[in-house]
Amino acid sequence: MFDLDLIKKTYGNFGPRIEMAREVLKKPLTLAEKILYAHLYEPEKVENFKRGADYVDFAPDRVAMQDATAQMALLQFMNAGKAQTAVPSTVHCDHLIQASVGGRTDLKFALENNKEVFDFLESVSNKYGIGFWKPGAGIIHQVVLENYAFPGGMMIGTDSHTVNAGGLGMIAIGVGGADAVDVMAGMAWELKFPKLIGVKLTGKLSGWTSAKDIILKVAGLLTVKGGTGCIVEYFGEGAISLSATGKGTICNMGAEIGATTSTFGYDESMERYLRATERGDVADLANGIKEHLTADAEVYASPEKYFDQLIEINLDELEPHLNGPFTPDRATPISKMAEEAKANGWPTKIEVGLIGSCTNSSYEDISRAASLAQQAVDKSLKTKSKFTITPGSEQVRYTIERDGFISIFDKIGASVFANACGPCIGQWNRDGADKGEKNTIVHSFNRNFSKRADGNPNTYAFVGSPELVTALAIAGDLTFNPLTDTLKNENGEQVKLAPPTGEELPANGFAVEDAGYQAPAADGSSVTIAVADDSKRLQLLYAFPAWDRKNITGAKLLIKAEGKCTTDHISMAGPWLRFRGHLDNISNNMLIGAVNAFGGATNKVKNQLSGEFDEVPKVARAYKAAGVPAVVVGDHNYGEGSSREHAAMEPRHLGVRAVIVKSFARIHETNLKKQGMLALTFANEADYDTIQEDDVFNFVDLIDFAPGKPLTIEIVHGDGSKDSIIVNHTYNAQQIEWFKAGSALNLIAQENKTN
């Protein structure tokens, strides 16, 4: 068991800190407020923080990092001047394993192909007291839920789906690596105090509906940006009826609505899960303060008084959903899919069905999907689509193999991939994807942006529950509705699939031979971290230059991005993951997926120095070599999706000084600030339309940069005409110091030298 002393300390402080907050706020508290106020960096400084406005310093209990983002986070931490991390921290090797043939073969290939990176992560973990989860141990979020998450805790992780831990009643938040460095260095972690969205769940799930359908419905209601700056708190009889892993699924996909995080109050399902994962002592401790691990009774009795927004969903009436294609908030009830597919020209033949991932790889998920696979065998149905399973952890994989589920999947021709992210993040060596053919896949993952799973922009990906994905893969048809439709079996008979069945937790308990954990060295002072000078995978970081305290002038437009521009568009994953520890090499993917508003092409922009068109990174490098600063312009919710800070570090490395957009996704805005860049929004959104291809940007009053004070930019167009625009920002005094120093890490290093 991990962190028992930490949990005892956290729970010992919980009651007194909540009472202090209640006295200051003079009102009943939501669960989110209780956890936030219990984790103030300076607990004695309790104020009635204004939601959505006040920046507040917090002290998270722990940090988790996955191998793709850990490389850059740890490269930064190495420059922070600390001998060990100040809070418990872990590294999980789950992103660099490509799904291709099958679990064992793919893992063996990954170990050989990524040895340099894995050795680096292992050595850094050893040196700085960081727990190391070896390749094959599982996906970070599933491993965290099984081992580290605890009710009422606060953690941050360098992955947007860190929010998965809300299934055990945590406030768990995805961040960039620079934020993780702050916490690992013992400093405060800053967050704008979130607004609160309450989701009241009434009724109870039954038949074909699952916890996944709840968040698919919520995504349809709130859209990909509707939760930005908010914590979503679920409650009601419907919430209590869900399993802990079902709650985790809902919280996991909260990242797809832009939510800061999501959470549930402590209840018996969480206790059952804690005991099933051999953390009975944590359950006992939680039971001792359970009144503090949920909202005050008055909040749930009159939620409209305490939440900024309230949604109510009746689970008795909820229908299975499929969301997509190309965005996780396009929600379609399965009964409407046939007409939607026809109206929109979506390919209805399903090529592949994929289940698992950090979102839906629990024992309950797999058991329900296996019940449908068994029906297919019993009813002589031949699976029409390829079918894959990605277990979330070695503990889950070992247990489902012991209980016979993998052998059931074998009977319908399924492939079991390694315990890793795989196709969910683009680590899928899919045969024929390079042909770019129009096709449809269905999966139980969380995101379905263009090119994400297989690199093919013509793959129409739809998100559903594992059981619905399994049924659709058996049918091979996007228009199949398992609630009403029948299928012709190999005997020519029409048969109907019965609703799935499964177990919340394994009757014989979880089992595993080697979970994959490696404890750090007791004394890491003698551990050497080797990074070869000629390495193509790893590169030691240099400090970004500090601001010269002058107005930025003569900045060229690099690209005006049009429409959706996620972190996948700014810094693609897939094959680029191999360069996550080498800033210069990975910068060659910067903004290559963004759509240029001038011409509608990707990775083709005008070089104002030569007048020629070239790839975005090449033009950026040309400007940098000439000493010319660059500006990126974007649309709404710029930087949505994964937390990857490479999407901020690459522009910084290649000379981009400012990103001006209609609106930002939360994590990306913070990442830009941390790297010493200007993250700005149009005061008048219509000014986006005034930006032209040959524009030059002159900052008029940057020398007076101050909190709450908009900035003025003179835009000089190619014909010599000029426009003056106003841009807003959300920088506070501390964040302006990051900008002045050149980055937040520069400031940390300066302070450590002083101390």
Coordinates of C-alpha atoms in Angstrom, one line a residue, residues 83-280:
A83 CA 17.9 16.6 -4.6
Q84 CA 14.5 14.9 -4.3
T85 CA 10.9 15.6 -5.0
A86 CA 9.0 17.3 -2.3
V87 CA 5.8 15.2 -2.7
P88 CA 5.3 11.6 -3.7
S89 CA 5.7 11.3 -7.5
T90 CA 5.5 8.5 -10.1
V91 CA 6.4 7.9 -13.7
H92 CA 4.3 5.5 -15.8
C93 CA 5.6 4.0 -19.1
D94 CA 2.4 3.7 -21.1
H95 CA 2.6 6.0 -24.2
L96 CA 5.6 4.7 -26.1
I97 CA 4.2 1.2 -26.7
Q98 CA 2.8 0.9 -30.2
A99 CA -0.1 -1.4 -30.9
S100 CA 0.6 -3.6 -33.9
V101 CA 0.7 -7.4 -33.5
G102 CA -0.2 -8.2 -30.0
G103 CA 0.6 -7.5 -26.4
R104 CA 3.8 -9.5 -25.8
T105 CA 5.3 -8.8 -29.2
D106 CA 4.5 -5.1 -29.1
L107 CA 6.0 -4.7 -25.6
K108 CA 9.2 -6.5 -26.6
F109 CA 9.6 -4.2 -29.6
A110 CA 8.9 -1.1 -27.5
L111 CA 11.5 -2.1 -24.9
E112 CA 14.1 -2.4 -27.6
N113 CA 13.1 0.6 -29.6
N114 CA 12.7 3.0 -26.6
K115 CA 15.5 1.6 -24.4
E116 CA 17.3 4.9 -24.3
V117 CA 14.2 6.8 -23.1
F118 CA 13.1 4.1 -20.6
D119 CA 16.6 4.0 -19.1
F120 CA 16.6 7.8 -18.8
L121 CA 13.3 7.8 -17.0
E122 CA 14.3 5.0 -14.7
S123 CA 17.6 6.7 -13.8
V124 CA 16.0 10.1 -13.1
S125 CA 13.3 8.4 -11.0
N126 CA 16.0 6.5 -9.1
K127 CA 17.9 9.7 -8.5
Y128 CA 15.1 11.9 -7.3
G129 CA 13.0 9.5 -5.3
I130 CA 10.3 8.9 -7.9
G131 CA 8.3 5.7 -8.1
F132 CA 8.8 4.0 -11.5
W133 CA 6.1 1.9 -13.2
K134 CA 7.8 -0.2 -15.9
P135 CA 6.6 -0.6 -19.5
G136 CA 3.7 -3.0 -19.5
A137 CA 2.5 -2.1 -16.0
G138 CA -0.4 -0.3 -17.4
I139 CA -1.9 3.0 -18.3
I140 CA -1.1 5.8 -15.9
H141 CA -4.7 6.6 -14.9
Q142 CA -5.8 3.0 -14.3
V143 CA -2.7 2.4 -12.2
V144 CA -3.3 5.6 -10.2
L145 CA -6.9 4.5 -9.6
E146 CA -5.8 1.1 -8.4
N147 CA -2.9 2.3 -6.2
Y148 CA -2.8 6.0 -5.4
A149 CA -6.2 7.7 -5.7
F150 CA -8.0 8.3 -2.4
P151 CA -11.2 10.2 -1.5
G152 CA -10.7 13.8 -0.7
G153 CA -7.1 13.9 -2.0
M154 CA -5.7 16.4 -4.5
M155 CA -3.2 15.4 -7.2
I156 CA -1.9 16.7 -10.5
G157 CA -0.6 14.8 -13.4
T158 CA 1.1 15.6 -16.7
D159 CA -1.8 14.2 -18.8
S160 CA -5.2 15.7 -19.3
H161 CA -7.0 12.5 -18.2
T162 CA -5.5 12.7 -14.7
V163 CA -9.1 13.6 -13.9
N164 CA -9.9 9.9 -14.0
A165 CA -9.0 9.7 -10.3
G166 CA -12.2 11.7 -9.6
G167 CA -13.8 8.2 -9.6
L168 CA -12.5 7.8 -6.1
G169 CA -13.5 11.3 -5.0
M170 CA -10.3 13.2 -5.7
I171 CA -9.7 16.5 -7.2
A172 CA -7.2 15.3 -9.8
I173 CA -6.1 17.8 -12.5
G174 CA -4.2 17.5 -15.7
V175 CA -1.3 20.0 -16.0
G176 CA 1.8 20.7 -18.1
G177 CA 5.2 19.5 -16.9
A178 CA 6.2 23.0 -15.6
D179 CA 3.3 22.8 -13.2
A180 CA 4.5 19.4 -12.1
V181 CA 8.0 20.8 -11.5
D182 CA 6.6 23.5 -9.2
V183 CA 4.9 20.9 -7.0
M184 CA 7.8 18.4 -7.1
A185 CA 10.1 21.3 -6.1
G186 CA 7.9 22.1 -3.1
M187 CA 6.4 25.2 -4.4
A188 CA 2.8 26.3 -4.5
W189 CA 0.7 25.2 -7.5
E190 CA -1.4 28.0 -8.8
L191 CA -4.9 27.6 -10.2
K192 CA -7.7 30.0 -10.9
F193 CA -10.4 29.1 -8.4
P194 CA -12.9 27.1 -10.5
K195 CA -16.5 27.7 -11.1
L196 CA -18.8 24.7 -10.2
I197 CA -21.1 22.7 -12.3
G198 CA -23.5 20.4 -10.6
V199 CA -24.8 17.3 -12.4
K200 CA -27.7 15.6 -10.6
L201 CA -28.2 12.0 -11.6
T202 CA -31.6 10.5 -10.9
G203 CA -32.8 7.0 -11.6
K204 CA -30.5 4.1 -12.3
L205 CA -28.7 2.6 -15.3
S206 CA -30.1 -0.6 -16.8
G207 CA -29.9 -2.7 -19.9
W208 CA -27.6 -1.4 -22.5
T209 CA -26.8 2.0 -20.9
S210 CA -23.6 2.5 -18.9
A211 CA -21.6 5.1 -17.1
K212 CA -20.0 6.0 -20.5
D213 CA -23.4 7.1 -21.8
I214 CA -23.7 9.7 -19.0
I215 CA -20.6 11.6 -20.0
L216 CA -21.3 11.2 -23.7
K217 CA -24.7 12.9 -22.9
V218 CA -23.0 15.6 -20.8
A219 CA -20.5 16.2 -23.6
G220 CA -23.4 16.8 -26.0
L221 CA -25.0 19.2 -23.6
L222 CA -21.9 21.2 -22.6
T223 CA -19.7 20.9 -25.8
V224 CA -15.9 20.7 -25.8
K225 CA -15.5 24.0 -24.1
G226 CA -18.6 24.1 -21.8
G227 CA -16.7 23.0 -18.8
T228 CA -13.7 25.3 -19.2
G229 CA -12.6 26.7 -15.9
C230 CA -15.1 24.5 -14.0
I231 CA -15.2 21.5 -11.7
V232 CA -18.1 19.2 -12.4
E233 CA -19.5 17.6 -9.3
Y234 CA -21.9 14.6 -9.7
F235 CA -24.4 13.7 -7.1
G236 CA -27.8 12.1 -6.5
E237 CA -29.2 8.6 -6.3
G238 CA -28.0 7.9 -9.8
A239 CA -24.4 8.8 -8.8
I240 CA -24.5 6.6 -5.7
S241 CA -25.7 3.6 -7.8
L242 CA -22.6 3.8 -10.1
S243 CA -19.4 1.7 -9.5
A244 CA -16.2 3.5 -8.6
T245 CA -14.7 2.6 -12.0
G246 CA -17.9 3.8 -13.7
K247 CA -17.4 7.1 -11.9
G248 CA -13.8 7.1 -13.1
T249 CA -15.0 6.8 -16.7
I250 CA -17.2 9.8 -16.3
C251 CA -14.5 11.9 -14.7
N252 CA -12.0 10.7 -17.3
M253 CA -14.0 12.1 -20.3
G254 CA -14.6 15.3 -18.4
A255 CA -11.4 16.4 -20.1
E256 CA -13.4 16.4 -23.3
I257 CA -15.7 19.2 -22.1
G258 CA -12.7 21.2 -21.0
A259 CA -13.5 20.8 -17.3
T260 CA -10.7 21.4 -14.8
T261 CA -11.8 18.1 -13.2
S262 CA -14.8 16.2 -12.1
T263 CA -15.6 14.3 -8.9
F264 CA -18.1 12.3 -6.9
G265 CA -18.7 12.2 -3.2
Y266 CA -17.4 9.2 -1.2
D267 CA -19.8 6.3 -1.0
E268 CA -20.0 2.5 -0.6
S269 CA -18.9 1.8 -4.2
M270 CA -15.6 3.6 -3.5
E271 CA -15.2 1.7 -0.3
R272 CA -15.8 -1.6 -2.2
Y273 CA -13.2 -0.6 -4.7
L274 CA -10.6 0.4 -2.1
R275 CA -11.0 -2.9 -0.3
A276 CA -10.9 -4.9 -3.6
T277 CA -7.6 -3.2 -4.5
E278 CA -6.2 -4.1 -1.0
R279 CA -6.5 -0.7 0.5
G280 CA -8.8 -1.5 3.3

